[in-house]
PDB file of C-alpha atoms in Angstrom:
ATOM      1  CA  UNK A  51      -6.497 -19.211  15.107  1.00 31.00           C
ATOM      2  CA  UNK A  52      -8.582 -17.618  17.019  1.00 29.00           C
ATOM      3  CA  UNK A  53      -7.727 -16.485  20.253  1.00 33.00           C
ATOM      4  CA  UNK A  54     -10.366 -16.422  22.624  1.00 34.00           C
ATOM      5  CA  UNK A  55      -8.647 -13.694  24.497  1.00 38.00           C
ATOM      6  CA  UNK A  56      -7.686 -11.187  21.893  1.00 40.00           C
ATOM      7  CA  UNK A  57     -10.812 -12.217  20.272  1.00 51.00           C
ATOM      8  CA  UNK A  58      -8.375 -11.643  16.328  1.00 58.00           C
ATOM      9  CA  UNK A  59      -7.827 -14.451  13.954  1.00 67.00           C
ATOM     10  CA  UNK A  60      -3.716 -15.388  13.583  1.00 70.00           C
ATOM     11  CA  UNK A  61      -2.194 -18.277  11.086  1.00 70.00           C
ATOM     12  CA  UNK A  62      -0.526 -19.855  13.211  1.00 78.00           C
ATOM     13  CA  UNK A  63       0.589 -19.482  17.598  1.00 84.00           C
ATOM     14  CA  UNK A  64       4.028 -18.395  16.027  1.00 85.00           C
ATOM     15  CA  UNK A  65       1.991 -15.556  14.530  1.00 82.00           C
ATOM     16  CA  UNK A  66       0.226 -14.274  17.108  1.00 83.00           C
ATOM     17  CA  UNK A  67       3.016 -14.842  19.850  1.00 88.00           C
ATOM     18  CA  UNK A  68       5.193 -12.556  17.932  1.00 88.00           C
ATOM     19  CA  UNK A  69       2.026 -10.137  17.414  1.00 88.00           C
ATOM     20  CA  UNK A  70       1.471 -10.095  21.581  1.00 89.00           C
ATOM     21  CA  UNK A  71       5.437  -9.156  22.072  1.00 92.00           C
ATOM     22  CA  UNK A  72       5.491  -7.208  19.324  1.00 92.00           C
ATOM     23  CA  UNK A  73       2.816  -4.297  18.732  1.00 92.00           C
ATOM     24  CA  UNK A  74      -0.377  -6.237  19.580  1.00 91.00           C
ATOM     25  CA  UNK A  75      -0.675  -4.917  23.736  1.00 90.00           C
ATOM     26  CA  UNK A  76      -0.751  -1.509  22.606  1.00 93.00           C
ATOM     27  CA  UNK A  77      -3.578  -2.295  20.086  1.00 91.00           C
ATOM     28  CA  UNK A  78      -5.710  -4.683  21.418  1.00 89.00           C
ATOM     29  CA  UNK A  79      -9.427  -4.037  22.013  1.00 87.00           C
ATOM     30  CA  UNK A  80     -10.568  -6.276  23.989  1.00 83.00           C
ATOM     31  CA  UNK A  81     -14.549  -7.322  24.209  1.00 84.00           C
ATOM     32  CA  UNK A  82     -14.464  -4.106  21.543  1.00 85.00           C
ATOM     33  CA  UNK A  83     -14.041  -5.027  18.224  1.00 83.00           C
ATOM     34  CA  UNK A  84     -17.702  -4.080  17.198  1.00 84.00           C
ATOM     35  CA  UNK A  85     -17.384  -0.418  19.787  1.00 89.00           C
ATOM     36  CA  UNK A  86     -17.868   2.731  17.458  1.00 89.00           C
ATOM     37  CA  UNK A  87     -16.810   4.221  20.934  1.00 91.00           C
ATOM     38  CA  UNK A  88     -13.217   2.782  20.615  1.00 92.00           C
ATOM     39  CA  UNK A  89     -10.335   5.104  19.997  1.00 92.00           C
ATOM     40  CA  UNK A  90      -9.144   2.668  17.412  1.00 91.00           C
ATOM     41  CA  UNK A  91     -12.282   2.316  15.213  1.00 89.00           C
ATOM     42  CA  UNK A  92     -13.165   6.095  15.717  1.00 90.00           C
ATOM     43  CA  UNK A  93      -9.304   6.354  13.857  1.00 89.00           C
ATOM     44  CA  UNK A  94     -10.354   3.828  11.438  1.00 85.00           C
ATOM     45  CA  UNK A  95     -13.804   5.797  10.845  1.00 85.00           C
ATOM     46  CA  UNK A  96     -12.263   9.170  11.097  1.00 85.00           C
ATOM     47  CA  UNK A  97      -9.668   7.293   7.533  1.00 84.00           C
ATOM     48  CA  UNK A  98     -12.777   5.573   5.883  1.00 79.00           C
ATOM     49  CA  UNK A  99     -14.932   8.588   5.927  1.00 74.00           C
ATOM     50  CA  UNK A 100     -12.703  11.179   3.680  1.00 69.00           C
ATOM     51  CA  UNK A 101     -12.014   9.136   0.397  1.00 58.00           C
ATOM     52  CA  UNK A 102      -8.413   9.192   0.453  1.00 56.00           C
ATOM     53  CA  UNK A 103      -7.582   7.434  -3.052  1.00 51.00           C
ATOM     54  CA  UNK A 104      -7.972   3.895  -3.192  1.00 46.00           C
ATOM     55  CA  UNK A 105      -4.037   3.009  -4.095  1.00 45.00           C
ATOM     56  CA  UNK A 106      -3.140   4.541  -0.193  1.00 47.00           C
ATOM     57  CA  UNK A 107      -2.464   1.960   2.039  1.00 56.00           C
ATOM     58  CA  UNK A 108      -4.183   2.450   6.155  1.00 76.00           C
ATOM     59  CA  UNK A 109      -4.013   4.739   8.696  1.00 86.00           C
ATOM     60  CA  UNK A 110      -3.779   1.230  11.337  1.00 87.00           C
ATOM     61  CA  UNK A 111      -0.033   1.052   9.270  1.00 89.00           C
ATOM     62  CA  UNK A 112       1.073   3.760  11.564  1.00 92.00           C
ATOM     63  CA  UNK A 113      -0.729   2.770  14.489  1.00 93.00           C
ATOM     64  CA  UNK A 114       1.359  -0.312  14.449  1.00 93.00           C
ATOM     65  CA  UNK A 115       4.697   1.621  13.854  1.00 94.00           C
ATOM     66  CA  UNK A 116       3.330   3.500  17.011  1.00 96.00           C
ATOM     67  CA  UNK A 117       2.557   0.567  19.027  1.00 96.00           C
ATOM     68  CA  UNK A 118       5.581  -1.191  17.984  1.00 96.00           C
ATOM     69  CA  UNK A 119       7.862   1.992  19.636  1.00 96.00           C
ATOM     70  CA  UNK A 120       5.339   2.018  22.866  1.00 96.00           C
ATOM     71  CA  UNK A 121       5.615  -2.372  23.339  1.00 95.00           C
ATOM     72  CA  UNK A 122      10.007  -2.291  22.572  1.00 95.00           C
ATOM     73  CA  UNK A 123      12.383  -2.370  25.520  1.00 93.00           C
ATOM     74  CA  UNK A 124      15.068  -0.728  23.166  1.00 95.00           C
ATOM     75  CA  UNK A 125      12.448   1.418  21.479  1.00 96.00           C
ATOM     76  CA  UNK A 126      15.566   3.422  19.495  1.00 95.00           C
ATOM     77  CA  UNK A 127      15.845   0.166  17.912  1.00 94.00           C
ATOM     78  CA  UNK A 128      12.954   0.566  16.574  1.00 94.00           C
ATOM     79  CA  UNK A 129      12.891   4.317  15.291  1.00 95.00           C
ATOM     80  CA  UNK A 130      16.361   3.350  13.539  1.00 94.00           C
ATOM     81  CA  UNK A 131      14.651   0.605  11.608  1.00 91.00           C
ATOM     82  CA  UNK A 132      11.784   3.209  10.980  1.00 92.00           C
ATOM     83  CA  UNK A 133      14.180   5.947   9.660  1.00 91.00           C
ATOM     84  CA  UNK A 134      15.516   3.412   6.703  1.00 88.00           C
ATOM     85  CA  UNK A 135      12.152   3.972   5.009  1.00 89.00           C
ATOM     86  CA  UNK A 136      11.633   6.259   1.953  1.00 76.00           C
ATOM     87  CA  UNK A 137       9.582   9.300   3.567  1.00 81.00           C
ATOM     88  CA  UNK A 138      10.669  12.703   1.531  1.00 80.00           C
ATOM     89  CA  UNK A 139       6.469  14.285   1.538  1.00 82.00           C
ATOM     90  CA  UNK A 140       7.598  15.731  -1.938  1.00 76.00           C
ATOM     91  CA  UNK A 141      10.722  16.370  -4.245  1.00 76.00           C
ATOM     92  CA  UNK A 142      12.436  19.650  -4.980  1.00 72.00           C
ATOM     93  CA  UNK A 143      14.347  19.818  -7.474  1.00 76.00           C
ATOM     94  CA  UNK A 144      11.053  18.058  -9.664  1.00 72.00           C
ATOM     95  CA  UNK A 145       8.307  20.059  -7.768  1.00 69.00           C
ATOM     96  CA  UNK A 146       7.028  16.918  -7.305  1.00 75.00           C
ATOM     97  CA  UNK A 147       4.389  16.218  -4.052  1.00 75.00           C
ATOM     98  CA  UNK A 148       2.566  12.917  -2.130  1.00 75.00           C
ATOM     99  CA  UNK A 149      -0.850  12.588  -3.853  1.00 75.00           C
ATOM    100  CA  UNK A 150      -1.707  11.973  -0.378  1.00 75.00           C
ATOM    101  CA  UNK A 151      -0.786  15.381   1.387  1.00 81.00           C
ATOM    102  CA  UNK A 152      -1.963  17.623  -1.726  1.00 79.00           C
ATOM    103  CA  UNK A 153      -4.163  20.443  -0.955  1.00 82.00           C
ATOM    104  CA  UNK A 154      -7.522  19.162  -0.971  1.00 80.00           C
ATOM    105  CA  UNK A 155      -6.875  16.716   1.961  1.00 82.00           C
ATOM    106  CA  UNK A 156      -5.362  19.120   4.774  1.00 87.00           C
ATOM    107  CA  UNK A 157      -8.150  19.601   7.100  1.00 87.00           C
ATOM    108  CA  UNK A 158      -8.402  15.580   7.437  1.00 86.00           C
ATOM    109  CA  UNK A 159      -4.988  16.010   7.356  1.00 89.00           C
ATOM    110  CA  UNK A 160      -5.651  17.958  10.450  1.00 93.00           C
ATOM    111  CA  UNK A 161      -8.455  15.757  12.306  1.00 92.00           C
ATOM    112  CA  UNK A 162      -6.539  12.697  11.379  1.00 91.00           C
ATOM    113  CA  UNK A 163      -3.372  13.771  13.590  1.00 95.00           C
ATOM    114  CA  UNK A 164      -5.502  15.463  16.130  1.00 96.00           C
ATOM    115  CA  UNK A 165      -7.215  11.462  16.753  1.00 95.00           C
ATOM    116  CA  UNK A 166      -3.888   9.641  16.800  1.00 95.00           C
ATOM    117  CA  UNK A 167      -1.783  12.027  19.280  1.00 96.00           C
ATOM    118  CA  UNK A 168      -5.907  11.708  21.827  1.00 95.00           C
ATOM    119  CA  UNK A 169      -5.593   7.877  21.083  1.00 95.00           C
ATOM    120  CA  UNK A 170      -1.840   6.162  21.232  1.00 96.00           C
ATOM    121  CA  UNK A 171       0.448   9.936  21.108  1.00 96.00           C
ATOM    122  CA  UNK A 172       4.201   8.411  22.958  1.00 96.00           C
ATOM    123  CA  UNK A 173       7.111  10.615  23.435  1.00 96.00           C
ATOM    124  CA  UNK A 174      10.350   8.730  22.856  1.00 96.00           C
ATOM    125  CA  UNK A 175       8.138   9.362  18.782  1.00 96.00           C
ATOM    126  CA  UNK A 176       6.346  12.860  19.712  1.00 96.00           C
ATOM    127  CA  UNK A 177       7.875  14.547  16.073  1.00 96.00           C
ATOM    128  CA  UNK A 178       5.674  11.664  14.573  1.00 96.00           C
ATOM    129  CA  UNK A 179       2.984  13.794  16.356  1.00 97.00           C
ATOM    130  CA  UNK A 180       3.714  17.239  15.048  1.00 96.00           C
ATOM    131  CA  UNK A 181       2.462  18.249  11.394  1.00 94.00           C
ATOM    132  CA  UNK A 182       5.534  17.857   9.470  1.00 93.00           C
ATOM    133  CA  UNK A 183       6.040  14.441  11.888  1.00 94.00           C
ATOM    134  CA  UNK A 184       2.674  13.216  10.374  1.00 94.00           C
ATOM    135  CA  UNK A 185       3.389  14.058   6.755  1.00 91.00           C
ATOM    136  CA  UNK A 186       6.202  12.858   6.932  1.00 92.00           C
ATOM    137  CA  UNK A 187       4.148   9.127   7.840  1.00 91.00           C
ATOM    138  CA  UNK A 188       1.635   9.699   5.496  1.00 88.00           C
ATOM    139  CA  UNK A 189       4.583   9.877   2.733  1.00 87.00           C
ATOM    140  CA  UNK A 190       5.950   7.368   4.282  1.00 89.00           C
ATOM    141  CA  UNK A 191       3.265   4.502   3.946  1.00 87.00           C
ATOM    142  CA  UNK A 192       1.883   6.035   1.100  1.00 83.00           C
ATOM    143  CA  UNK A 193       5.154   5.164  -0.546  1.00 86.00           C
ATOM    144  CA  UNK A 194       6.431   2.504   1.042  1.00 88.00           C
ATOM    145  CA  UNK A 195       3.138   0.458   1.323  1.00 85.00           C
ATOM    146  CA  UNK A 196       3.190  -2.847   0.128  1.00 86.00           C
ATOM    147  CA  UNK A 197      -0.538  -3.734  -0.780  1.00 80.00           C
ATOM    148  CA  UNK A 198      -0.707  -7.549   0.574  1.00 80.00           C
ATOM    149  CA  UNK A 199      -2.018  -9.190  -1.952  1.00 72.00           C
ATOM    150  CA  UNK A 200      -3.257 -13.109  -1.006  1.00 65.00           C
ATOM    151  CA  UNK A 201      -7.507 -13.742  -2.832  1.00 68.00           C
ATOM    152  CA  UNK A 202      -8.168 -17.628  -3.215  1.00 72.00           C
ATOM    153  CA  UNK A 203      -8.413 -16.150  -6.837  1.00 74.00           C
ATOM    154  CA  UNK A 204      -5.610 -14.190  -7.965  1.00 72.00           C
ATOM    155  CA  UNK A 205      -3.642 -17.758  -6.371  1.00 73.00           C
ATOM    156  CA  UNK A 206      -5.986 -19.355  -8.782  1.00 81.00           C
ATOM    157  CA  UNK A 207      -5.434 -17.526 -11.615  1.00 80.00           C
ATOM    158  CA  UNK A 208      -1.874 -17.352 -11.191  1.00 76.00           C
ATOM    159  CA  UNK A 209      -2.234 -21.564 -11.230  1.00 82.00           C
ATOM    160  CA  UNK A 210      -3.540 -21.544 -14.627  1.00 87.00           C
ATOM    161  CA  UNK A 211      -1.180 -20.558 -16.085  1.00 82.00           C
ATOM    162  CA  UNK A 212       0.763 -23.602 -16.085  1.00 83.00           C
ATOM    163  CA  UNK A 213      -2.280 -25.845 -17.576  1.00 88.00           C
ATOM    164  CA  UNK A 214      -1.206 -27.242 -21.118  1.00 89.00           C
ATOM    165  CA  UNK A 215      -4.214 -26.103 -23.064  1.00 88.00           C
ATOM    166  CA  UNK A 216      -4.939 -26.427 -26.707  1.00 90.00           C
ATOM    167  CA  UNK A 217      -5.951 -22.862 -28.858  1.00 90.00           C
ATOM    168  CA  UNK A 218      -9.582 -22.563 -28.412  1.00 91.00           C
ATOM    169  CA  UNK A 219      -9.492 -24.038 -24.343  1.00 91.00           C
ATOM    170  CA  UNK A 220      -7.199 -21.468 -23.744  1.00 89.00           C
ATOM    171  CA  UNK A 221      -9.740 -18.599 -25.229  1.00 90.00           C
ATOM    172  CA  UNK A 222     -12.243 -19.694 -23.905  1.00 92.00           C
ATOM    173  CA  UNK A 223     -10.231 -19.912 -20.235  1.00 91.00           C
ATOM    174  CA  UNK A 224      -8.845 -15.920 -21.005  1.00 88.00           C
ATOM    175  CA  UNK A 225     -12.316 -15.692 -21.802  1.00 90.00           C
ATOM    176  CA  UNK A 226     -13.950 -16.664 -18.268  1.00 90.00           C
ATOM    177  CA  UNK A 227     -11.195 -14.875 -15.502  1.00 85.00           C
ATOM    178  CA  UNK A 228     -11.708 -11.641 -17.803  1.00 83.00           C
ATOM    179  CA  UNK A 229     -15.746 -12.280 -17.305  1.00 86.00           C
ATOM    180  CA  UNK A 230     -15.005 -13.008 -13.361  1.00 82.00           C
ATOM    181  CA  UNK A 231     -12.769 -10.162 -13.200  1.00 76.00           C
ATOM    182  CA  UNK A 232     -14.712  -7.670 -14.283  1.00 77.00           C
ATOM    183  CA  UNK A 233     -17.919  -9.338 -11.948  1.00 78.00           C
ATOM    184  CA  UNK A 234     -16.118  -8.381  -9.296  1.00 70.00           C
ATOM    185  CA  UNK A 235     -14.718  -5.375  -9.902  1.00 67.00           C
ATOM    186  CA  UNK A 236     -17.581  -4.515  -9.692  1.00 68.00           C
ATOM    187  CA  UNK A 237     -17.671  -5.023  -5.905  1.00 60.00           C
ATOM    188  CA  UNK A 238     -14.107  -4.381  -4.706  1.00 56.00           C
ATOM    189  CA  UNK A 239     -12.884  -1.911  -7.668  1.00 55.00           C
ATOM    190  CA  UNK A 240      -8.632  -1.225  -6.578  1.00 54.00           C
ATOM    191  CA  UNK A 241      -9.056  -4.038  -3.650  1.00 53.00           C
ATOM    192  CA  UNK A 242      -9.291  -7.341  -5.725  1.00 56.00           C
ATOM    193  CA  UNK A 243      -6.226  -8.019  -4.127  1.00 60.00           C
ATOM    194  CA  UNK A 244      -5.627  -6.358  -2.135  1.00 62.00           C
ATOM    195  CA  UNK A 245      -6.432  -7.954   0.987  1.00 66.00           C
ATOM    196  CA  UNK A 246      -4.638  -5.757   3.881  1.00 73.00           C
ATOM    197  CA  UNK A 247      -0.695  -3.454   2.884  1.00 81.00           C
ATOM    198  CA  UNK A 248       2.727  -4.236   5.053  1.00 87.00           C
ATOM    199  CA  UNK A 249       6.111  -2.530   5.190  1.00 90.00           C
ATOM    200  CA  UNK A 250       8.555  -4.555   3.790  1.00 92.00           C
ATOM    201  CA  UNK A 251      12.149  -3.746   4.015  1.00 89.00           C
ATOM    202  CA  UNK A 252      13.974  -5.905   1.153  1.00 87.00           C
ATOM    203  CA  UNK A 253      11.315  -4.882  -1.213  1.00 90.00           C
ATOM    204  CA  UNK A 254      10.897  -1.086  -0.554  1.00 91.00           C
ATOM    205  CA  UNK A 255      14.385  -1.032  -1.136  1.00 91.00           C
ATOM    206  CA  UNK A 256      14.466  -2.096  -5.183  1.00 94.00           C
ATOM    207  CA  UNK A 257      14.107   0.339  -7.024  1.00 95.00           C
ATOM    208  CA  UNK A 258      11.174   1.119 -10.513  1.00 96.00           C
ATOM    209  CA  UNK A 259      10.816  -0.659 -13.434  1.00 96.00           C
ATOM    210  CA  UNK A 260       7.573  -0.122 -16.549  1.00 96.00           C
ATOM    211  CA  UNK A 261      10.020  -2.913 -17.182  1.00 95.00           C
ATOM    212  CA  UNK A 262      10.697  -4.970 -14.777  1.00 96.00           C
ATOM    213  CA  UNK A 263      13.116  -8.161 -14.100  1.00 96.00           C
ATOM    214  CA  UNK A 264      11.037  -9.375 -11.004  1.00 96.00           C
ATOM    215  CA  UNK A 265       7.929  -9.312  -8.968  1.00 93.00           C
ATOM    216  CA  UNK A 266       6.249  -9.041  -5.595  1.00 91.00           C
ATOM    217  CA  UNK A 267       4.496 -12.649  -4.557  1.00 88.00           C
ATOM    218  CA  UNK A 268       2.503 -14.068  -2.152  1.00 86.00           C
ATOM    219  CA  UNK A 269       3.175 -17.817  -2.560  1.00 82.00           C
ATOM    220  CA  UNK A 270       2.029 -19.354   0.732  1.00 79.00           C
ATOM    221  CA  UNK A 271      -1.332 -16.578   1.118  1.00 74.00           C
ATOM    222  CA  UNK A 272      -0.472 -14.750   3.354  1.00 77.00           C
ATOM    223  CA  UNK A 273       1.580 -11.590   4.664  1.00 81.00           C
ATOM    224  CA  UNK A 274       4.565 -13.290   3.720  1.00 86.00           C
ATOM    225  CA  UNK A 275       6.011 -11.698   0.580  1.00 91.00           C
ATOM    226  CA  UNK A 276       7.929 -13.055  -2.120  1.00 92.00           C
ATOM    227  CA  UNK A 277      10.664 -11.426  -4.935  1.00 93.00           C
ATOM    228  CA  UNK A 278      10.742 -14.003  -7.868  1.00 94.00           C
ATOM    229  CA  UNK A 279      12.313 -13.496 -11.124  1.00 96.00           C
ATOM    230  CA  UNK A 280      11.434 -13.001 -14.403  1.00 95.00           C
ATOM    231  CA  UNK A 281      14.255 -13.732 -15.711  1.00 95.00           C
ATOM    232  CA  UNK A 282      17.892 -14.258 -16.109  1.00 97.00           C
ATOM    233  CA  UNK A 283      19.313 -11.734 -14.199  1.00 96.00           C
ATOM    234  CA  UNK A 284      23.227 -11.895 -14.099  1.00 95.00           C
ATOM    235  CA  UNK A 285      25.168 -11.075 -11.267  1.00 94.00           C
ATOM    236  CA  UNK A 286      25.490  -7.611  -9.978  1.00 93.00           C
ATOM    237  CA  UNK A 287      22.470  -6.389 -12.270  1.00 95.00           C
ATOM    238  CA  UNK A 288      20.204  -4.119 -10.292  1.00 96.00           C
ATOM    239  CA  UNK A 289      17.319  -6.545  -9.531  1.00 96.00           C
ATOM    240  CA  UNK A 290      14.117  -3.847 -10.214  1.00 96.00           C
ATOM    241  CA  UNK A 291      10.198  -4.810  -9.887  1.00 96.00           C
ATOM    242  CA  UNK A 292       6.491  -2.601 -10.841  1.00 94.00           C
ATOM    243  CA  UNK A 293       5.562  -0.026  -8.528  1.00 92.00           C
ATOM    244  CA  UNK A 294       2.964  -0.240 -10.664  1.00 89.00           C
ATOM    245  CA  UNK A 295      -0.460  -2.832 -10.874  1.00 81.00           C
ATOM    246  CA  UNK A 296      -0.103  -5.276 -13.326  1.00 77.00           C
ATOM    247  CA  UNK A 297      -3.302  -3.376 -15.382  1.00 76.00           C
ATOM    248  CA  UNK A 298      -0.788   0.558 -14.663  1.00 85.00           C
ATOM    249  CA  UNK A 299       1.478  -0.909 -16.627  1.00 87.00           C
ATOM    250  CA  UNK A 300      -0.135  -1.818 -20.209  1.00 85.00           C
ATOM    251  CA  UNK A 301      -1.533   2.084 -19.839  1.00 89.00           C
ATOM    252  CA  UNK A 302       0.952   4.417 -21.796  1.00 91.00           C
ATOM    253  CA  UNK A 303       3.899   6.303 -20.453  1.00 93.00           C
ATOM    254  CA  UNK A 304       2.795   9.204 -19.425  1.00 93.00           C
ATOM    255  CA  UNK A 305      -0.386   8.158 -17.311  1.00 92.00           C
ATOM    256  CA  UNK A 306       2.655   5.493 -15.918  1.00 94.00           C
ATOM    257  CA  UNK A 307       4.225   8.765 -15.075  1.00 93.00           C
ATOM    258  CA  UNK A 308       1.595  10.444 -13.600  1.00 92.00           C
ATOM    259  CA  UNK A 309       0.469   8.026 -11.192  1.00 91.00           C
ATOM    260  CA  UNK A 310       4.470   7.511 -10.327  1.00 92.00           C
ATOM    261  CA  UNK A 311       4.910  11.682  -9.560  1.00 91.00           C
ATOM    262  CA  UNK A 312       2.584  12.049  -7.437  1.00 86.00           C
ATOM    263  CA  UNK A 313       3.212   8.024  -5.072  1.00 84.00           C
ATOM    264  CA  UNK A 314       6.646   7.955  -5.406  1.00 89.00           C
ATOM    265  CA  UNK A 315       7.433  11.118  -6.631  1.00 89.00           C
ATOM    266  CA  UNK A 316       9.897  10.237  -9.130  1.00 91.00           C
ATOM    267  CA  UNK A 317      10.390  10.903 -13.340  1.00 92.00           C
ATOM    268  CA  UNK A 318      10.663   7.344 -14.042  1.00 94.00           C
ATOM    269  CA  UNK A 319      13.949   6.651 -16.793  1.00 94.00           C
ATOM    270  CA  UNK A 320      14.157   3.040 -17.102  1.00 95.00           C
ATOM    271  CA  UNK A 321      13.626   1.509 -20.263  1.00 94.00           C
ATOM    272  CA  UNK A 322      10.654   1.184 -20.977  1.00 95.00           C
ATOM    273  CA  UNK A 323       9.717   5.196 -20.011  1.00 95.00           C
ATOM    274  CA  UNK A 324      13.143   6.791 -22.430  1.00 94.00           C
ATOM    275  CA  UNK A 325      12.270   4.414 -25.257  1.00 94.00           C
ATOM    276  CA  UNK A 326       8.499   5.811 -25.563  1.00 92.00           C
ATOM    277  CA  UNK A 327       9.593   9.601 -24.585  1.00 86.00           C
ATOM    278  CA  UNK A 328       8.570  10.365 -28.300  1.00 83.00           C
ATOM    279  CA  UNK A 329       5.168   8.815 -27.377  1.00 77.00           C
ATOM    280  CA  UNK A 330       2.193  11.462 -28.325  1.00 69.00           C
ATOM    281  CA  UNK A 331       1.400  12.868 -24.136  1.00 65.00           C
ATOM    282  CA  UNK A 332      -1.994  10.350 -24.240  1.00 60.00           C
ATOM    283  CA  UNK A 333      -3.673   9.560 -21.013  1.00 57.00           C
ATOM    284  CA  UNK A 334      -5.379   6.429 -20.662  1.00 52.00           C
ATOM    285  CA  UNK A 335      -9.417   6.237 -20.300  1.00 55.00           C
ATOM    286  CA  UNK A 336      -8.496   4.896 -16.538  1.00 50.00           C
ATOM    287  CA  UNK A 337      -6.635   8.197 -15.993  1.00 51.00           C
ATOM    288  CA  UNK A 338      -9.574  10.501 -16.944  1.00 50.00           C
ATOM    289  CA  UNK A 339     -11.817   8.253 -15.697  1.00 51.00           C
ATOM    290  CA  UNK A 340      -9.676   9.026 -12.050  1.00 49.00           C
ATOM    291  CA  UNK A 341      -9.420  12.668 -12.621  1.00 50.00           C
ATOM    292  CA  UNK A 342     -13.036  12.665 -12.727  1.00 47.00           C
ATOM    293  CA  UNK A 343     -13.353  10.827  -9.564  1.00 42.00           C
ATOM    294  CA  UNK A 344     -11.087  13.238  -7.474  1.00 47.00           C
ATOM    295  CA  UNK A 345     -12.874  16.270  -8.836  1.00 44.00           C
ATOM    296  CA  UNK A 346     -15.673  14.723  -7.513  1.00 43.00           C
ATOM    297  CA  UNK A 347     -14.168  14.188  -3.889  1.00 43.00           C
ATOM    298  CA  UNK A 348     -12.537  17.524  -3.896  1.00 41.00           C
ATOM    299  CA  UNK A 349     -15.774  19.552  -3.913  1.00 39.00           C
TER     300      UNK A 349
END
């Protein structure tokens, strides 16, 4: 639905009421949705202009966290809820720092922190606005933020898997899908099937595996997340998901480890990685291209 007052689209009255009760009173821009001078629009534009790695989530996720604290009657309860999420900025044991906290982004982080403080300062979480606290927030959303994959095209592709086709027809369909993905990728790139980002408490508590027994899905075409088993899971068997995209899962062990270290601060020791431990440390072609782009951005 579309609220004339808020000028924000919501999928239902229930969704609108929930937003109003949790955070929207703080983040509502009223008639200033397109006003470039509005503090929230300036904050978002600053984030975009810094060319953070494309897999990272939006600064507005942090803004929504602060807004929820501001609106909450029981601020301590909301703060304790967010404290459950992993927010380590580095892995001291393995000497791994989060990709968002690299030296190349030091100036940008400080500008963002100052803007966030000027726009949404909240005394109850004043530590979030210090340099150390802000770095922890960036690590929190970078580590736990889940891209919301709810595009119509991805649902269509998923549904084609249920079709009963002959080999020739299946090959023709696969070629068509590949062609469409290539064309869409030229426009949307990393955001092909990511229409937003969110924090999900249960999903974020699942460990990663390069050969997971469950996957994250968005069956209703909205922000509602469901975890679906990919195989039979025995009682007391750990449920694992992949922190990597389907494309990244097909990369070499070295490339997968690189992504996981930079974004999730750990070295994967799943069965697949252990079985490929003796493979040559070859970086996938996609990573070579990505590294070259990172170097251009930091020059």
